[in-house]
Coordinates of C-alpha atoms in Angstrom, one line a residue:
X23 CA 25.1 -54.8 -9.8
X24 CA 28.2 -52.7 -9.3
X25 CA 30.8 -50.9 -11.4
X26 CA 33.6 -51.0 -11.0
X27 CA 35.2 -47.4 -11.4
X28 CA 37.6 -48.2 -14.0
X29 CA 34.5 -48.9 -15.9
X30 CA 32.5 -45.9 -14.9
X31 CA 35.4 -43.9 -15.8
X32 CA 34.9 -45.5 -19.8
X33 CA 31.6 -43.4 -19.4
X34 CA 32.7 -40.3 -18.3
X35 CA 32.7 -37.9 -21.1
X36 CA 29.3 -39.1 -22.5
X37 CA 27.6 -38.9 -18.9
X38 CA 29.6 -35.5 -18.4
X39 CA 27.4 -34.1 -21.5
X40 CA 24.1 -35.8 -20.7
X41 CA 23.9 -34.0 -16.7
X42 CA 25.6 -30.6 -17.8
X43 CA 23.6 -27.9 -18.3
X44 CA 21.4 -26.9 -21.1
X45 CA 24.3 -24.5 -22.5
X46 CA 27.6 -25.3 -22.1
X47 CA 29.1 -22.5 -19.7
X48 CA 31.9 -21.9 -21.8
X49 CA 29.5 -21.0 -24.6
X50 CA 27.9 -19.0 -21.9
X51 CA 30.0 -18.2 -18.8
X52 CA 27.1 -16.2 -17.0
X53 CA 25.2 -20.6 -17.1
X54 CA 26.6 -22.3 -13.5
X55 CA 26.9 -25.8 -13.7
X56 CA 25.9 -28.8 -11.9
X57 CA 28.0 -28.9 -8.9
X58 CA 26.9 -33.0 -7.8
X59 CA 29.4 -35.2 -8.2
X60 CA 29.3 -36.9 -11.3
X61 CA 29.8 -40.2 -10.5
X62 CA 27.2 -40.6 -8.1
X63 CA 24.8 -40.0 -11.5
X64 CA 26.8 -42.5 -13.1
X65 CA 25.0 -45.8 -12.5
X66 CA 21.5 -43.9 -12.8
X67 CA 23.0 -42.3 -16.6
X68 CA 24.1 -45.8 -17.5
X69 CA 20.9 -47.3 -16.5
X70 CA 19.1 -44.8 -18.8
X71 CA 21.2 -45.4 -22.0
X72 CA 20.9 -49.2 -21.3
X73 CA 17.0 -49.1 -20.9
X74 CA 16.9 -50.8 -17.4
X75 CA 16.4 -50.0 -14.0
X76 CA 18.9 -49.8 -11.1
X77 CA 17.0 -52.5 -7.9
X78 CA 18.8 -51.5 -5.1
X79 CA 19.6 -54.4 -2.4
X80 CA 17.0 -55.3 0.2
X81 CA 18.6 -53.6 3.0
X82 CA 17.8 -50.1 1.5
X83 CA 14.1 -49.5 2.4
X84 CA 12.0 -46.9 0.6
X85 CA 9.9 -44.7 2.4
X86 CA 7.6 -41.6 1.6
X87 CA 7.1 -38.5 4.0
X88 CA 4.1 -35.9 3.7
X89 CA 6.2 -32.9 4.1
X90 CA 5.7 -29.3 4.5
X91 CA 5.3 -27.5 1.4
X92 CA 6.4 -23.8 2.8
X93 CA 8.2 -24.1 6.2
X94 CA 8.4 -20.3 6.9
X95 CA 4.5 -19.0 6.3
X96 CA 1.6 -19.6 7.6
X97 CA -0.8 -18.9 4.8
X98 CA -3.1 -21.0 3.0
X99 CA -0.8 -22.1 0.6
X100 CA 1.8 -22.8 3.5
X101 CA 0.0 -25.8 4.6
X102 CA 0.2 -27.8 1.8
X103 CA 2.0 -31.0 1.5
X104 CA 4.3 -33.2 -1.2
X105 CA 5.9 -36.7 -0.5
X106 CA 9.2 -36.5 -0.1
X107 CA 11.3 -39.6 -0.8
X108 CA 14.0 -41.2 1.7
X109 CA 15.9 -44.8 1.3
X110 CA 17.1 -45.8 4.9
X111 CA 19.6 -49.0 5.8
X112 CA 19.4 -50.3 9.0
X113 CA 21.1 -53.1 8.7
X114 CA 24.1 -52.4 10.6
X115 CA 22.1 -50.2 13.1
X116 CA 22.8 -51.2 16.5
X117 CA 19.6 -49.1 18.0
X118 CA 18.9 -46.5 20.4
X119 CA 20.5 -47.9 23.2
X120 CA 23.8 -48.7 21.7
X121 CA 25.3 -45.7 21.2
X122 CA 24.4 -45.8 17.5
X123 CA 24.8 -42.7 15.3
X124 CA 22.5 -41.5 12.3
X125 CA 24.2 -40.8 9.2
X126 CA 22.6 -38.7 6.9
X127 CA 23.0 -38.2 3.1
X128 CA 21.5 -34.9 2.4
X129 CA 20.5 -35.2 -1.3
X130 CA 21.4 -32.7 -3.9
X131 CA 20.2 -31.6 -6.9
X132 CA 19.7 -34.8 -8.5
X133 CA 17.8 -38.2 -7.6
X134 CA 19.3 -39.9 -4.6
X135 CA 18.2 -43.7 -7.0
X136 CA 21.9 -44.6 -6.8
X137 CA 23.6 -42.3 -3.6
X138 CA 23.3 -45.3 -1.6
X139 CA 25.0 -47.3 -4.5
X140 CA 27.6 -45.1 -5.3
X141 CA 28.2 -42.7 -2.0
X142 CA 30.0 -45.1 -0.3
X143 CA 31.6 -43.3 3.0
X144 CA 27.9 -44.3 4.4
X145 CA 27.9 -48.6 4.1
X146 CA 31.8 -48.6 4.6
X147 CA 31.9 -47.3 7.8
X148 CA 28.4 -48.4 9.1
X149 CA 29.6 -51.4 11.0
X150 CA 32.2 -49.9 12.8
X151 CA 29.5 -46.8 14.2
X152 CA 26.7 -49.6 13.9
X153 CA 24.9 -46.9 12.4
X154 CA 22.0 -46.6 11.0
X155 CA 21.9 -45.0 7.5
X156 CA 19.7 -42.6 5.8
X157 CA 19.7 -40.9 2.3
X158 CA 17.2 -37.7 2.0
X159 CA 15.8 -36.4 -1.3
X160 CA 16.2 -33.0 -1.9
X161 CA 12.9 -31.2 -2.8
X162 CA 12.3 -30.9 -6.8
X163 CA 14.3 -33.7 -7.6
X164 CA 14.0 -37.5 -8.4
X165 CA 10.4 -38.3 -6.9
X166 CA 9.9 -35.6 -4.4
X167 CA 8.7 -33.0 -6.6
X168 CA 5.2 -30.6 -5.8
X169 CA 3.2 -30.8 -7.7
X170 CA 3.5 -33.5 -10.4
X171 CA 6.4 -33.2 -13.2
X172 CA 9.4 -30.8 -12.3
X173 CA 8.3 -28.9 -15.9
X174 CA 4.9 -28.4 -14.7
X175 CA 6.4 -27.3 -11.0
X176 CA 8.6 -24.6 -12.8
X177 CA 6.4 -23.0 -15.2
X178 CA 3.8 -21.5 -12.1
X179 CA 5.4 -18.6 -10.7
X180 CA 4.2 -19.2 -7.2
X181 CA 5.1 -23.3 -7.4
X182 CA 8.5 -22.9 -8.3
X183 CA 9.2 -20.3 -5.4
X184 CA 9.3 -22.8 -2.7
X185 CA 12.0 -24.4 -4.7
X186 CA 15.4 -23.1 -3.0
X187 CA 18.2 -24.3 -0.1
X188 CA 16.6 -22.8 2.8
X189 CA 13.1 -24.8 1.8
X190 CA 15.6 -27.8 1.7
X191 CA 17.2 -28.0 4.6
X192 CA 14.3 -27.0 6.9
X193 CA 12.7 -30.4 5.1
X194 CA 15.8 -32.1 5.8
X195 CA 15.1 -31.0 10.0
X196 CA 11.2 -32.4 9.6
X197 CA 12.2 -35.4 8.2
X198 CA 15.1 -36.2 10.2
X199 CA 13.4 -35.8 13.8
X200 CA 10.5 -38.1 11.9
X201 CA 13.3 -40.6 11.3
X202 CA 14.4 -40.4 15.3
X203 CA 10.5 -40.9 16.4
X204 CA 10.4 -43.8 13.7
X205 CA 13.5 -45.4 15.0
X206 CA 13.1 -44.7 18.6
X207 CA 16.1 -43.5 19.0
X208 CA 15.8 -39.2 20.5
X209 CA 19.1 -39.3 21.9
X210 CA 21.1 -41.2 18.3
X211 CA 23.1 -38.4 17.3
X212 CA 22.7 -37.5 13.6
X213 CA 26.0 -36.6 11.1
X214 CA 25.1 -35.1 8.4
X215 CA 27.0 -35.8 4.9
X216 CA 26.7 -34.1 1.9
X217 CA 29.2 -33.7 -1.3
X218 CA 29.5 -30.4 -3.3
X219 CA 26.1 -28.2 -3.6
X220 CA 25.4 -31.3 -0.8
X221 CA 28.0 -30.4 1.2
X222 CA 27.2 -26.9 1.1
X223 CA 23.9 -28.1 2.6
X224 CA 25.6 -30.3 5.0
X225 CA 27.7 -27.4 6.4
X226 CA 24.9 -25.2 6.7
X227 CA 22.4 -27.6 7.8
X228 CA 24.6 -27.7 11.2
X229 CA 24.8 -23.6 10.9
X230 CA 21.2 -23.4 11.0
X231 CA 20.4 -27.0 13.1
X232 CA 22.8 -27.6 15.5
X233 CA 20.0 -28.9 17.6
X234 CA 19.1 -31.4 15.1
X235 CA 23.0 -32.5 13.6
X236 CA 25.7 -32.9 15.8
X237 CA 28.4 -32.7 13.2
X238 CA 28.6 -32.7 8.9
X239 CA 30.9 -33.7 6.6
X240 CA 31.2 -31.4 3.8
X241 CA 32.7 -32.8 0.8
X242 CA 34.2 -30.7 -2.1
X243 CA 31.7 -28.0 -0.7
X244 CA 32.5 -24.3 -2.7
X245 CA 30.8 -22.3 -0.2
X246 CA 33.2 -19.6 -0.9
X247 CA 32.4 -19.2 -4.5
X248 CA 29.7 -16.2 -3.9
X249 CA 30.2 -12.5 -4.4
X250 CA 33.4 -11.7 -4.6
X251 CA 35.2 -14.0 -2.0
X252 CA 36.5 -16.3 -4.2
X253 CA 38.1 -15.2 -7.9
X254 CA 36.2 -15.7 -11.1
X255 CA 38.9 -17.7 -12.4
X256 CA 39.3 -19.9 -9.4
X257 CA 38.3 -23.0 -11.1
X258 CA 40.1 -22.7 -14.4
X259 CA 42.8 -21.8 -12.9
X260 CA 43.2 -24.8 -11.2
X261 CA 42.1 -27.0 -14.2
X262 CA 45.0 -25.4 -15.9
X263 CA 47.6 -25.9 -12.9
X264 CA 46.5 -29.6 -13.1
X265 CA 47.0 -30.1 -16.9
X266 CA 50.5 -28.2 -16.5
X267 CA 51.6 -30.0 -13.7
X268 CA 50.5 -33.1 -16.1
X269 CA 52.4 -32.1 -19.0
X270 CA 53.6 -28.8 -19.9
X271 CA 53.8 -29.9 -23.8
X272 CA 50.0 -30.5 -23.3
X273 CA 48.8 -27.7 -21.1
X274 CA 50.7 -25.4 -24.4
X275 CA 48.7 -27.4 -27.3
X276 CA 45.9 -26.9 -25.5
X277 CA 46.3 -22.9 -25.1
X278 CA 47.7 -22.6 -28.7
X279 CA 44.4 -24.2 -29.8
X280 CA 41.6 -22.1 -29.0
X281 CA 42.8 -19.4 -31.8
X282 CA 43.7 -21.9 -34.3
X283 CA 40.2 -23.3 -34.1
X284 CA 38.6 -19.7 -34.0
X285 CA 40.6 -18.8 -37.1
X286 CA 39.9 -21.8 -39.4
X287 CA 36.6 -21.5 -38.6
X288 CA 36.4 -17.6 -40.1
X289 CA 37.1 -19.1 -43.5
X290 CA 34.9 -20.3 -45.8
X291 CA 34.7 -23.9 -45.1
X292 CA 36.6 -23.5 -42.1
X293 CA 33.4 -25.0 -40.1
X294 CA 33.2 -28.4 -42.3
X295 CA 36.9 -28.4 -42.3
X296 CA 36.8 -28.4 -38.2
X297 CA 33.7 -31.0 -38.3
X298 CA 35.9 -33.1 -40.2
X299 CA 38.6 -33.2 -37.9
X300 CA 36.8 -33.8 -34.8
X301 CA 34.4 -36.2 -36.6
X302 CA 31.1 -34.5 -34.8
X303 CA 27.9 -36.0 -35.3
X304 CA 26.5 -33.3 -36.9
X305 CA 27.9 -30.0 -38.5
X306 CA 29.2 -27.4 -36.6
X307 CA 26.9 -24.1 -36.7
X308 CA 29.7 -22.5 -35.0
X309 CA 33.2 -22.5 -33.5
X310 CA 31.7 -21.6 -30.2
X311 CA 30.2 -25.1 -30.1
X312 CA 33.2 -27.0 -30.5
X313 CA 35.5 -24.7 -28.3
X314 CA 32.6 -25.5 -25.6
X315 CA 32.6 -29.0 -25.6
X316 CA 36.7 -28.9 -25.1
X317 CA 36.5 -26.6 -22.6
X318 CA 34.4 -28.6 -20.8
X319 CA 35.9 -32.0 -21.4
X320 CA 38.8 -30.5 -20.1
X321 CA 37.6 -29.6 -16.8
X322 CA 35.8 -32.5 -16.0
X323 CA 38.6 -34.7 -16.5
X324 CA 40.2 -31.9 -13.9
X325 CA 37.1 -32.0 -11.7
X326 CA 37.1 -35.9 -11.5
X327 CA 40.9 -36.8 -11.9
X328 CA 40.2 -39.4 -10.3
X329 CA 42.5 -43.0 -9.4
X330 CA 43.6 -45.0 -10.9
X331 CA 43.0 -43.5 -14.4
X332 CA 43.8 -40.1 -13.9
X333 CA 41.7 -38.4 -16.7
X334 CA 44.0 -35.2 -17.1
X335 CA 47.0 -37.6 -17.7
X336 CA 45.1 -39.6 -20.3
X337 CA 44.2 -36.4 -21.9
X338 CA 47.6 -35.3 -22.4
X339 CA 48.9 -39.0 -23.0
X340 CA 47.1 -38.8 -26.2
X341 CA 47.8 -34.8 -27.2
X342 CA 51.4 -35.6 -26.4
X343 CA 51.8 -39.2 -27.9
X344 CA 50.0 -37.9 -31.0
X345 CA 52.2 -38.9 -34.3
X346 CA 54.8 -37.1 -35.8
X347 CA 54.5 -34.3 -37.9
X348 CA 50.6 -33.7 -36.6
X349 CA 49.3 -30.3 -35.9
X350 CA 48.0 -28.6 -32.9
X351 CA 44.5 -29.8 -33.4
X352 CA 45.7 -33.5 -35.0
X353 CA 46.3 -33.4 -31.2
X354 CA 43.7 -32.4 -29.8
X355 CA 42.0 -34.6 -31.2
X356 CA 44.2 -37.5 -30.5
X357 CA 43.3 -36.1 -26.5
X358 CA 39.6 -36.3 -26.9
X359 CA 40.0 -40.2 -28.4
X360 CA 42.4 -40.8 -25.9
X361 CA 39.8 -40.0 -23.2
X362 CA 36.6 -41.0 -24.8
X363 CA 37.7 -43.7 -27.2
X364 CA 37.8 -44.3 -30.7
X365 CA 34.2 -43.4 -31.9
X366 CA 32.7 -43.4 -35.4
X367 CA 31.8 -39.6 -34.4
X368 CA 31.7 -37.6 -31.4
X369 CA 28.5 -35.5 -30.1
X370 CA 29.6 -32.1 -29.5
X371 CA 26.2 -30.9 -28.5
X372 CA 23.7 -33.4 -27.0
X373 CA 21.3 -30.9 -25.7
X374 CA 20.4 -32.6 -22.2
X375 CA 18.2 -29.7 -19.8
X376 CA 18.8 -29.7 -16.4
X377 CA 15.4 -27.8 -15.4
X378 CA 16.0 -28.3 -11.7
X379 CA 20.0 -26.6 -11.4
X380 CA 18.8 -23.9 -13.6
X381 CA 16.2 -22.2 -12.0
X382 CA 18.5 -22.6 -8.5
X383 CA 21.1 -20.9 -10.3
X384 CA 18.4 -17.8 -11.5
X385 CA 17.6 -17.6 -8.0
X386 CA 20.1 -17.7 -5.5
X387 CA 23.3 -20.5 -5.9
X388 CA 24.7 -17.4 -8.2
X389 CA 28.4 -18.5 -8.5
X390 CA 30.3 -16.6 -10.5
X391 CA 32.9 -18.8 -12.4
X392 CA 34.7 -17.2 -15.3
X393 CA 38.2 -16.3 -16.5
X394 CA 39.9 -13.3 -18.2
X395 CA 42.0 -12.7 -21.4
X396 CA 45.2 -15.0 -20.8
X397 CA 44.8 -15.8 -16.8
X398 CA 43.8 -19.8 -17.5
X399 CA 45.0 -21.8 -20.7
X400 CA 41.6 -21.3 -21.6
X401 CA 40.0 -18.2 -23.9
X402 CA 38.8 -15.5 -22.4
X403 CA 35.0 -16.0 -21.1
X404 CA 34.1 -13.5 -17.7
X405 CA 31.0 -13.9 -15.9
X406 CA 29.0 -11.4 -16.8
X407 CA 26.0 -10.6 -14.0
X408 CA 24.5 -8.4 -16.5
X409 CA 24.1 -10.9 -19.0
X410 CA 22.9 -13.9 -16.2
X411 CA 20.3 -11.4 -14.8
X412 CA 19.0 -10.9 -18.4
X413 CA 19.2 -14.7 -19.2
X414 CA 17.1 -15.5 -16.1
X415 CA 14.9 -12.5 -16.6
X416 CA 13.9 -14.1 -19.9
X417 CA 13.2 -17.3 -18.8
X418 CA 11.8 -16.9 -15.8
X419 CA 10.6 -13.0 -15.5
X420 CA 13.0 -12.9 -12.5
X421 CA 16.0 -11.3 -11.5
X422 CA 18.5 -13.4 -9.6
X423 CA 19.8 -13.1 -6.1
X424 CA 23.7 -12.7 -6.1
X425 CA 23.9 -12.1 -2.6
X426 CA 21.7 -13.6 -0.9
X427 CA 23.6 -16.5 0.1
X428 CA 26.1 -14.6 1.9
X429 CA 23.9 -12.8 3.6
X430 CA 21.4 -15.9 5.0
X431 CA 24.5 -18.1 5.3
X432 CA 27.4 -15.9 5.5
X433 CA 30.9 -16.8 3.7
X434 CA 32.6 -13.0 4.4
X435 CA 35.2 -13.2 6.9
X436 CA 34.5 -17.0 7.4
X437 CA 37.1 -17.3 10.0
X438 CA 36.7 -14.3 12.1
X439 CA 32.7 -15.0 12.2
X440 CA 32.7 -19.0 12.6
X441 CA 35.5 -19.8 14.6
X442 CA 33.4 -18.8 18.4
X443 CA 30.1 -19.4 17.0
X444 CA 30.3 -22.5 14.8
X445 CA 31.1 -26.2 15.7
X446 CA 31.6 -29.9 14.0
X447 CA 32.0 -29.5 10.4
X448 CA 34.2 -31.0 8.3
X449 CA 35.0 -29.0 5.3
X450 CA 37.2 -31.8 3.3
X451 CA 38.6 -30.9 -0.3
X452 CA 41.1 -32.6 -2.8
X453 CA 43.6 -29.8 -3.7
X454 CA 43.4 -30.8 -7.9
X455 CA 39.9 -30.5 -7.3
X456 CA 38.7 -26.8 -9.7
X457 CA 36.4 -26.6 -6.8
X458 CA 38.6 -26.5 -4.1
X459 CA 39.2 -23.3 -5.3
X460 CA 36.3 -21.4 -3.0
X461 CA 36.6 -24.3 -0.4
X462 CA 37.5 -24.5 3.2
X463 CA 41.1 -25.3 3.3
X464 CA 42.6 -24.1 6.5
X465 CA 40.9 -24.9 10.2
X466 CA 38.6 -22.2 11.7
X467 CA 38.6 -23.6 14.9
X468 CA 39.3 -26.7 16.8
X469 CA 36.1 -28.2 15.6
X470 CA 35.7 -26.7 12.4
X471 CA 38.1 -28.6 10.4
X472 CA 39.7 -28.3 6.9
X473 CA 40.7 -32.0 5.5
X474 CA 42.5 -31.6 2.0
X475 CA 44.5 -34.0 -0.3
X476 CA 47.4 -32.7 -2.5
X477 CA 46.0 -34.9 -5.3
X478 CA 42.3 -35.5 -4.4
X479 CA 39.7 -34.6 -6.8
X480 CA 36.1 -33.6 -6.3
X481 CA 34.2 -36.1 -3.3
X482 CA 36.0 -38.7 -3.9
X483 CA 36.6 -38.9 -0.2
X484 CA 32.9 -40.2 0.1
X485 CA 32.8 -42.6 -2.5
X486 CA 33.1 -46.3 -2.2
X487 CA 36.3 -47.2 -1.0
X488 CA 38.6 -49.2 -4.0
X489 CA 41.0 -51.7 -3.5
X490 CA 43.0 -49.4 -6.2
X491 CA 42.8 -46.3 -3.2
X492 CA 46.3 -44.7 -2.8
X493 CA 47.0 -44.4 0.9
X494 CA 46.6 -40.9 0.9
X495 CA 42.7 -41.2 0.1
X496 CA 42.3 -44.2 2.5
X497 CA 44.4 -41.7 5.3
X498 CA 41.6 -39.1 5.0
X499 CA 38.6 -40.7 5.0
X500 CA 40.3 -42.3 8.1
X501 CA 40.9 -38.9 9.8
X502 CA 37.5 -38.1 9.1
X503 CA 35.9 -41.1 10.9
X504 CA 38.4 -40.2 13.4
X505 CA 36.9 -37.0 14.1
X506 CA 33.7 -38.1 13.8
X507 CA 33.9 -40.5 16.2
X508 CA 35.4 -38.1 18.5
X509 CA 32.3 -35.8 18.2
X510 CA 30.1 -39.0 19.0
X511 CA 32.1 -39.7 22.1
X512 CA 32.0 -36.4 23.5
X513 CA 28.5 -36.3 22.9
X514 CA 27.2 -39.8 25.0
X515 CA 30.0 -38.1 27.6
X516 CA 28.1 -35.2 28.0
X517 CA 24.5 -36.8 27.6
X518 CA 25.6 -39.2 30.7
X519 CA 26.4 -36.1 32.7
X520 CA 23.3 -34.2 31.7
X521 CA 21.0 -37.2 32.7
X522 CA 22.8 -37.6 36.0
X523 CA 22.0 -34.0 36.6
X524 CA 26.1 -32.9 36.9
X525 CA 26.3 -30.5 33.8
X526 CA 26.8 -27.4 34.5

């Protein structure tokens, strides 16, 4: 059954903590976090706090491919195989003689249980492309893991080094030219969709597939935020325009607060004092922990300020409309109840691993996100490569990758490189999106096309349409079928002249 997203949105903070990473990155700047959107993880989160399952409608099908465990060697090892997991609709598909697109959900690093539920750009503009829909689990993830559990997969050396993008996408190719021969349909032109570290995929799935993808929509997709293209402080800055722009009362409590907390908690029982305040669930250890969870309650509610509740302006609703005569972090507080409710206590720590993201992140998807002394309205927490490569050194007894995304995808000099060689993507981006910070946000080309909304907020372009949509959501995800469908045209044009033998 569905939720609606005022609903979701009641769940937000606590399903934030559960699918972050094992240590909060403003603990730790050198840990990346998740990149998926979060509320595509929000049915599957809910389902798991409530003890049930999530029974998708009848029109999804299930189905299970033997795939390729190691696409680019040919050694003994290479040839073995893992079933990989892919839902597919095809109730609206109008088959391989109507000119009937695929659309393809290229999964990221989560379980695809609920994409099909809660990535919505798919079912609501099936009917007008009859198309015939498909949602592809990424390797490692959900119920497409080698090798039995994903802790078992990670703790052999050899295993866990056939877990990375390039693995992924050449999966994605095998399993979508299966899907064709299934379907009968060699001609159906496939778009593929992806949001965030999926829409990274997305765009370079059509780099390296073009024979395999006509076009991809790329949704939220910081392909930018690698080496040294994109600031460190790229993402909090922009949490920190969006919580200005919100309230400049707010954006000052909040910047006021990180020393107050740091210098109550030097005192003696400056620590039970602060667990006092903030009524945590269990003491603080440190004010680290507490500065952490703040920091990133703050730039979820930036990352996912989302209609009609806008999180950032319930946030600073309650620091703002705090009582008189209450102190910085009275307020604070009154933000964090505001956004999460009125709770006996609050759990600062919950201690959720995401085993999957971090050994990605301790190979190659090295994005360094971080901020210097007084740049954000944050405190000062740099990435530090040094301190990342030792982190992953430890637990993995490997050294990271930092470039070696740029240099098997590129992201240098995008424009000058892409605009004659590349073709079909859509790279589309909500400007109060943090993310949008290392996306695509002018065109490259005539085909290679920056979407963007003023007030969007991270892939919400592909979620389920609301009747609560402002028009300026419902206007984008209209240009973006528009171009789509322009794509789809051109290609039955020129398929018609190649089969009567005219192309030249």
């Amino acid at each position: 059954m569905k939720m609606n997203r005022i609903f979701l949105f009641q769940w937000l903070p606590l399903l934030l903590l559960l699918i972050f990473s094992k240590t909060s990155i403003s603990v730790k700047p050198h840990k990346i976090p998740r990149l998926t959107p979060l509320l595509k993880n929000i049915l599957k989160d809910f389902n798991t706090l409530s003890n049930s399952s999530t029974t998708l409608p009848k029109e999804f099908e299930t189905y299970f491919y033997t795939q390729t465990l190691d696409h680019f060697n040919y050694g003994p090892k290479s040839y073995s195989t893992f079933k990989q997991r892919y839902i597919i609709n095809s109730k609206y598909w109008g088959g391989s003689n109507s000119s009937s697109p695929i659309f393809a959900y290229l999964g990221a690093e989560s379980s695809i249980d609920n994409d099909p539920l809660s990535i919505g750009f798919l079912t609501d503009f099936a009917p007008r492309f009859k198309a015939l829909l498909v949602y592809l689990e990424h390797r490692y993830y959900g119920q497409s893991i080698p090798f039995g559990k994903i802790e078992e997969a990670l703790k052999d050396e050899d295993r866990r080094g056939y877990f990375n993008s390039a693995q992924a996408i050449a999966d994605y190719a095998e399993l979508l030219l299966h899907v064709k021969e299934q379907f009968s349909a060699p001609n159906s032109p496939i778009i593929v969709i992806g949001g965030s570290y999926g829409g990274m995929l997305a765009s370079w799935f059509r780099l390296k597939y073009p024979h395999i993808a006509l076009g991809a929509l790329a949704s939220s997709a910081p392909i930018l935020y690698f080496d040294d293209i994109t600031p460190q402080n790229g993402y909090y800055s922009i949490v920190t325009k969006d919580f200005k722009e919100a309230s400049e009362s707010c954006y000052q409590t909040i910047r006021d607060s990180w020393s107050i907390i740091d210098k109550i908690a030097s005192t003696k029982d400056g620590l039970a004092y602060l667990s006092q305040k903030f009524k945590t669930c269990s003491p603080l250890n440190n004010s680290s922990d507490l500065k952490g969870y703040l920091d990133s309650t703050y730039a979820v509610a930036a990352q996912y300020d989302d209609p009609p509740r806008y999180p950032v302006t319930v946030i600073c609703g309650g620091i703002d409309g705090a009582t008189n005569g209450s102190d910085v972090l009275d307020r604070i507080f009154a933000g964090i109840v505001a956004y999460e409710g009125n709770k006996s206590c609050y759990n600062i720590l919950p201690g959720q691993t995401d085993l999957g993201w971090d050994w990605q992140t301790c190979s190659e998807m090295v994005m360094p996100i971080g901020r210097g002394e007084n740049d954000t309205m944050f405190y000062s927490a740099p990435f530090s490569l040094d301190e990342f490569i030792e982190d992953c050194k430890r637990d993995y007894g490997v050294s990271p990758r930092p470039h070696w995304v740029t240099t098997y995808y590129g992201g240098h000099d995008i424009k000058l490189i892409l605009h004659r060689f590349a073709s079909n993507v859509i790279f589309s981006n909500g400007l109060r999106d943090p993310y949008s910070s290392a996306g695509v946000l002018q065109d490259l080309s005539d085909s290679l096309l920056a979407v963007t909304t003023r007030n969007g907020s991270h892939c919400l372009d592909i979620l389920t349409s609301q009747p609560t949509d402002p028009d300026w959501l419902t206007m984008q995800r209209n240009r973006e079928v528009e171009i789509i469908e322009g794509w789809i045209t051109t290609y039955y044009a020129d398929l018609k002249v190649l089969k009567n033998g005219t192309m030249t």
